[in-house]
XYZ file of C-alpha atoms in Angstrom:
300
model
C -15.111 9.510 7.030
C -14.754 8.719 3.539
C -11.592 6.440 3.256
C -10.992 3.917 6.055
C -7.540 2.297 6.094
C -7.168 -0.850 8.220
C -3.423 -1.664 8.378
C 0.047 -1.479 9.850
C 2.048 1.296 11.328
C 5.739 0.856 11.439
C 8.949 2.782 12.142
C 11.320 2.419 9.075
C 14.964 2.301 9.682
C 16.788 2.950 6.394
C 20.286 1.996 5.595
C 21.954 3.433 2.448
C 24.416 1.019 0.651
C 25.896 0.665 -2.523
C 25.267 -3.148 -2.836
C 23.673 -6.018 -0.846
C 25.995 -7.975 1.261
C 26.321 -11.679 0.737
C 25.767 -14.164 3.551
C 28.546 -13.772 6.183
C 29.734 -10.496 4.683
C 29.946 -7.079 6.336
C 29.693 -3.803 4.450
C 29.992 -0.204 5.435
C 26.849 1.761 4.737
C 26.634 5.254 3.779
C 24.047 6.588 6.094
C 20.916 5.704 8.359
C 17.773 7.372 8.273
C 14.418 6.985 10.370
C 11.135 7.419 8.707
C 7.418 6.855 9.611
C 5.937 3.903 7.744
C 3.885 0.709 7.670
C 1.812 0.184 4.520
C -1.381 1.108 6.368
C -0.177 4.352 7.647
C 1.655 5.235 4.457
C -1.504 4.675 2.324
C -3.708 6.587 4.691
C -1.256 9.587 4.502
C -1.198 9.208 0.646
C -5.071 9.591 0.434
C -5.285 12.305 3.130
C -3.037 14.405 0.989
C -5.498 14.274 -1.624
C -7.759 16.342 0.613
C -10.221 13.528 1.380
C -11.329 12.554 5.028
C -9.354 9.402 6.107
C -9.660 7.379 9.257
C -6.831 4.943 10.209
C -7.446 1.622 12.262
C -4.529 0.037 13.655
C -2.100 -0.487 16.653
C 1.173 0.516 18.098
C 3.265 -0.848 20.952
C 4.016 0.774 24.281
C 7.546 1.741 23.211
C 9.390 4.856 22.109
C 8.665 4.180 18.400
C 5.004 3.966 19.394
C 5.241 7.401 21.054
C 6.909 8.933 17.961
C 4.545 7.362 15.443
C 1.356 8.427 17.471
C 2.787 12.236 17.691
C 3.734 12.135 13.944
C 0.508 10.793 12.683
C -1.548 13.240 15.077
C 0.032 16.046 12.891
C -1.390 14.586 9.604
C -4.655 15.055 8.346
C -5.438 11.350 9.075
C -7.978 10.684 11.929
C -6.176 8.595 14.457
C -9.050 7.904 17.087
C -9.042 4.185 16.121
C -5.243 3.591 16.465
C -4.750 1.835 19.855
C -1.735 0.982 21.958
C -0.892 -2.818 22.705
C 0.460 -3.098 26.075
C 3.643 -5.323 26.427
C 4.126 -5.215 22.547
C 6.799 -3.646 20.402
C 5.754 -1.266 17.462
C 6.050 -2.652 14.114
C 9.551 -1.952 12.605
C 10.922 -2.339 9.043
C 14.537 -2.487 8.176
C 15.118 -1.137 4.689
C 18.273 -1.655 2.674
C 18.418 1.159 0.199
C 20.400 0.383 -2.949
C 21.042 3.052 -5.649
C 18.054 1.784 -7.959
C 15.887 -0.273 -5.523
C 15.480 -1.612 -1.960
C 15.105 -4.619 0.213
C 12.803 -4.777 3.204
C 12.462 -6.897 6.298
C 9.332 -6.207 8.531
C 8.938 -7.143 12.052
C 5.105 -6.950 12.606
C 4.918 -6.261 16.397
C 1.667 -4.649 17.530
C 0.221 -4.941 13.978
C -0.154 -8.784 14.477
C -2.652 -7.845 17.344
C -5.165 -6.099 15.167
C -8.464 -8.025 15.111
C -11.669 -7.507 13.184
C -13.278 -6.448 16.450
C -11.040 -3.438 16.569
C -12.934 -2.219 13.352
C -16.310 -0.922 14.746
C -19.616 -0.950 12.977
C -19.606 2.897 13.123
C -16.262 2.993 11.356
C -17.558 0.804 8.578
C -20.909 2.614 8.435
C -19.113 5.879 7.822
C -16.790 4.386 5.173
C -16.970 5.011 1.374
C -13.821 3.055 0.438
C -12.041 0.460 2.631
C -8.137 -0.080 1.899
C -6.476 -2.930 3.373
C -3.109 -4.645 2.914
C -1.325 -7.810 4.520
C 0.986 -6.557 7.129
C -1.716 -7.494 9.567
C -3.405 -11.016 10.249
C -5.024 -12.449 7.297
C -8.158 -13.337 9.298
C -8.564 -9.674 10.205
C -8.445 -8.708 6.633
C -10.803 -11.401 5.513
C -13.489 -10.501 8.161
C -13.199 -6.736 7.684
C -13.478 -6.966 3.893
C -16.539 -9.351 4.339
C -18.258 -6.785 6.696
C -17.493 -3.892 4.739
C -18.642 -5.560 1.476
C -22.166 -6.333 3.121
C -22.570 -2.765 3.857
C -21.844 -1.849 0.228
C -18.471 -0.035 0.865
C -15.881 -0.044 -2.091
C -13.170 -2.391 -1.163
C -9.433 -2.302 -2.169
C -6.898 -4.999 -1.349
C -3.143 -4.436 -1.666
C -1.950 -8.037 -1.406
C 1.444 -7.135 0.133
C 3.398 -8.796 1.412
C 2.053 -11.768 -0.421
C 0.130 -14.479 1.274
C -0.696 -17.759 -0.478
C -4.425 -17.624 0.830
C -4.962 -14.208 -0.773
C -7.301 -15.615 -3.479
C -9.679 -16.655 -0.739
C -10.358 -12.954 -0.258
C -11.244 -12.085 -3.618
C -15.072 -12.523 -3.301
C -15.178 -9.443 -1.082
C -12.756 -7.345 -2.891
C -13.720 -4.703 -5.647
C -10.201 -3.826 -6.714
C -6.917 -5.807 -6.111
C -3.516 -4.135 -6.691
C -0.645 -6.581 -6.730
C 2.843 -5.742 -8.192
C 4.188 -8.186 -10.842
C 5.802 -10.526 -8.446
C 2.565 -10.803 -6.334
C 0.498 -11.385 -9.389
C 2.795 -14.130 -10.461
C 2.339 -15.755 -7.080
C -1.473 -15.261 -7.484
C -1.308 -17.148 -10.735
C 0.545 -19.965 -9.084
C 3.850 -19.361 -10.662
C 7.175 -19.742 -8.749
C 9.176 -16.528 -8.173
C 11.890 -17.662 -10.754
C 9.384 -18.289 -13.622
C 9.502 -16.120 -16.589
C 5.753 -15.289 -17.285
C 3.827 -13.419 -19.666
C 2.238 -10.897 -17.414
C -0.402 -9.682 -19.716
C -1.536 -12.975 -20.851
C -2.030 -13.891 -17.403
C -3.831 -10.696 -16.554
C -6.268 -11.644 -19.462
C -6.611 -15.131 -18.258
C -7.202 -14.055 -14.692
C -9.713 -11.318 -15.421
C -12.028 -13.966 -17.407
C -12.248 -15.975 -14.103
C -12.832 -13.177 -11.589
C -15.093 -10.014 -11.369
C -12.590 -8.235 -9.013
C -10.873 -5.496 -10.903
C -7.220 -6.083 -11.333
C -4.491 -3.542 -11.363
C -0.941 -4.713 -11.807
C 1.710 -2.159 -10.567
C 4.866 -2.516 -12.758
C 7.354 -0.153 -11.537
C 8.635 2.332 -13.918
C 6.471 0.928 -16.584
C 3.270 2.216 -14.857
C 0.199 0.217 -14.147
C -1.727 -2.223 -16.327
C -5.413 -3.202 -16.171
C -7.892 -4.941 -18.347
C -10.499 -3.099 -20.216
C -13.032 -4.652 -22.656
C -10.977 -7.841 -22.944
C -7.672 -5.941 -23.653
C -4.861 -4.616 -21.761
C -4.438 -0.865 -20.954
C -1.380 0.541 -19.520
C -1.080 3.814 -17.871
C 2.720 4.716 -18.409
C 4.672 6.368 -15.757
C 6.369 9.487 -16.529
C 10.231 9.562 -16.628
C 11.734 10.928 -13.474
C 14.947 10.914 -11.473
C 14.485 8.188 -8.888
C 15.825 8.863 -5.342
C 13.954 6.279 -3.387
C 11.274 3.785 -4.439
C 10.231 3.042 -0.922
C 6.442 3.686 -0.448
C 5.810 3.861 -4.280
C 3.237 1.367 -4.220
C 1.569 2.758 -0.978
C 1.387 6.252 -2.646
C -0.394 4.688 -5.662
C -2.991 2.686 -3.516
C -3.565 5.648 -1.469
C -4.168 8.176 -4.222
C -6.397 5.519 -6.131
C -8.510 5.075 -2.849
C -8.920 8.902 -2.844
C -10.006 8.923 -6.479
C -12.633 6.198 -5.928
C -13.856 8.206 -2.956
C -14.289 11.263 -4.994
C -16.038 9.245 -7.769
C -13.283 10.150 -10.321
C -13.392 8.302 -13.500
C -11.565 4.965 -13.207
C -8.746 5.689 -15.825
C -8.298 9.119 -14.366
C -8.083 7.576 -10.743
C -5.382 5.267 -12.047
C -3.499 7.938 -13.967
C -3.482 10.276 -10.778
C -2.209 7.502 -8.654
C 0.520 6.525 -11.186
C 1.834 10.145 -11.397
C 1.650 10.465 -7.693
C 3.661 7.450 -7.211
C 6.194 8.623 -9.774
C 6.429 11.983 -8.111
C 6.965 10.278 -4.713
C 10.014 8.354 -5.855
C 11.908 11.535 -6.617
C 12.392 12.148 -2.836
C 13.667 9.978 0.059
C 11.283 8.312 2.451
C 7.684 7.115 2.001
C 5.199 9.503 3.797
C 7.709 12.460 3.601
C 7.868 12.111 -0.165
C 4.167 11.738 -0.977
C 2.795 14.598 -2.916
C -0.117 16.925 -1.908
C -3.023 17.403 -4.340
C -1.792 20.738 -5.374
C 1.824 19.330 -6.117
C 0.244 16.400 -8.028
C -1.913 18.607 -10.093
C 1.142 20.912 -10.880
C 3.078 17.770 -11.888
C 0.460 16.377 -14.153
C 0.057 19.778 -15.828
C 3.727 20.153 -16.516
């Protein structure tokens, strides 16, 4: 298998609202929808839609959501032999408040917190060309898996979301790190409310680390450092329907590009355009483009 994704599988419960309630306030929503999600599963599906072999390593609970996730993922192109059930545990669940232009998310990890490095077999890593991980599973599992993969010469990608203050300790085993602007600010030691110069921070960070930094910037696209200068791949203008899973789409398509040995700049551009296309539809996995759809979109 070419791309191995070690990460979370969740059921997403999406409530559509006009505004966020304040503490103590009750609002009437417009609708509720159920989607298959989890950063790990989302990124695995995004990569597989680029027609590369993908294997998922993760866990679900022994509940109805677990049944539905296994049935759904079994119908994708993602190899699911390494996804196990955790007895007596609930499947990971995400409550998503969908606003007209953005969203807010609360994740209950459930079975995702039971994933250990031992669940990632030597054979799986031996077959990997690219390893993609996130932080909806235990940090120790991520750290140990990255280290083992790095020793085998596997290309490693870390999407540091949701942010963890110890993420910097993982850098030595990471080839590419893909924070959004808020996560990168935390990586640099800034408080959330600080106003920062993202590009100046990127230049400073890149002087201290060999890990390739890509900062996802929403509608502005993705920026990285090349020969001591900031380069930004701008996102095309689209009609936004739902931003859920945009970052996961970027990471999955970028991993697929690395697996196919696509030129770095082209891999980033494909991932940016794929994420832009995904936000024009509702849901995460259901909105992710196929390779054919992405090629058509980029051509047009």
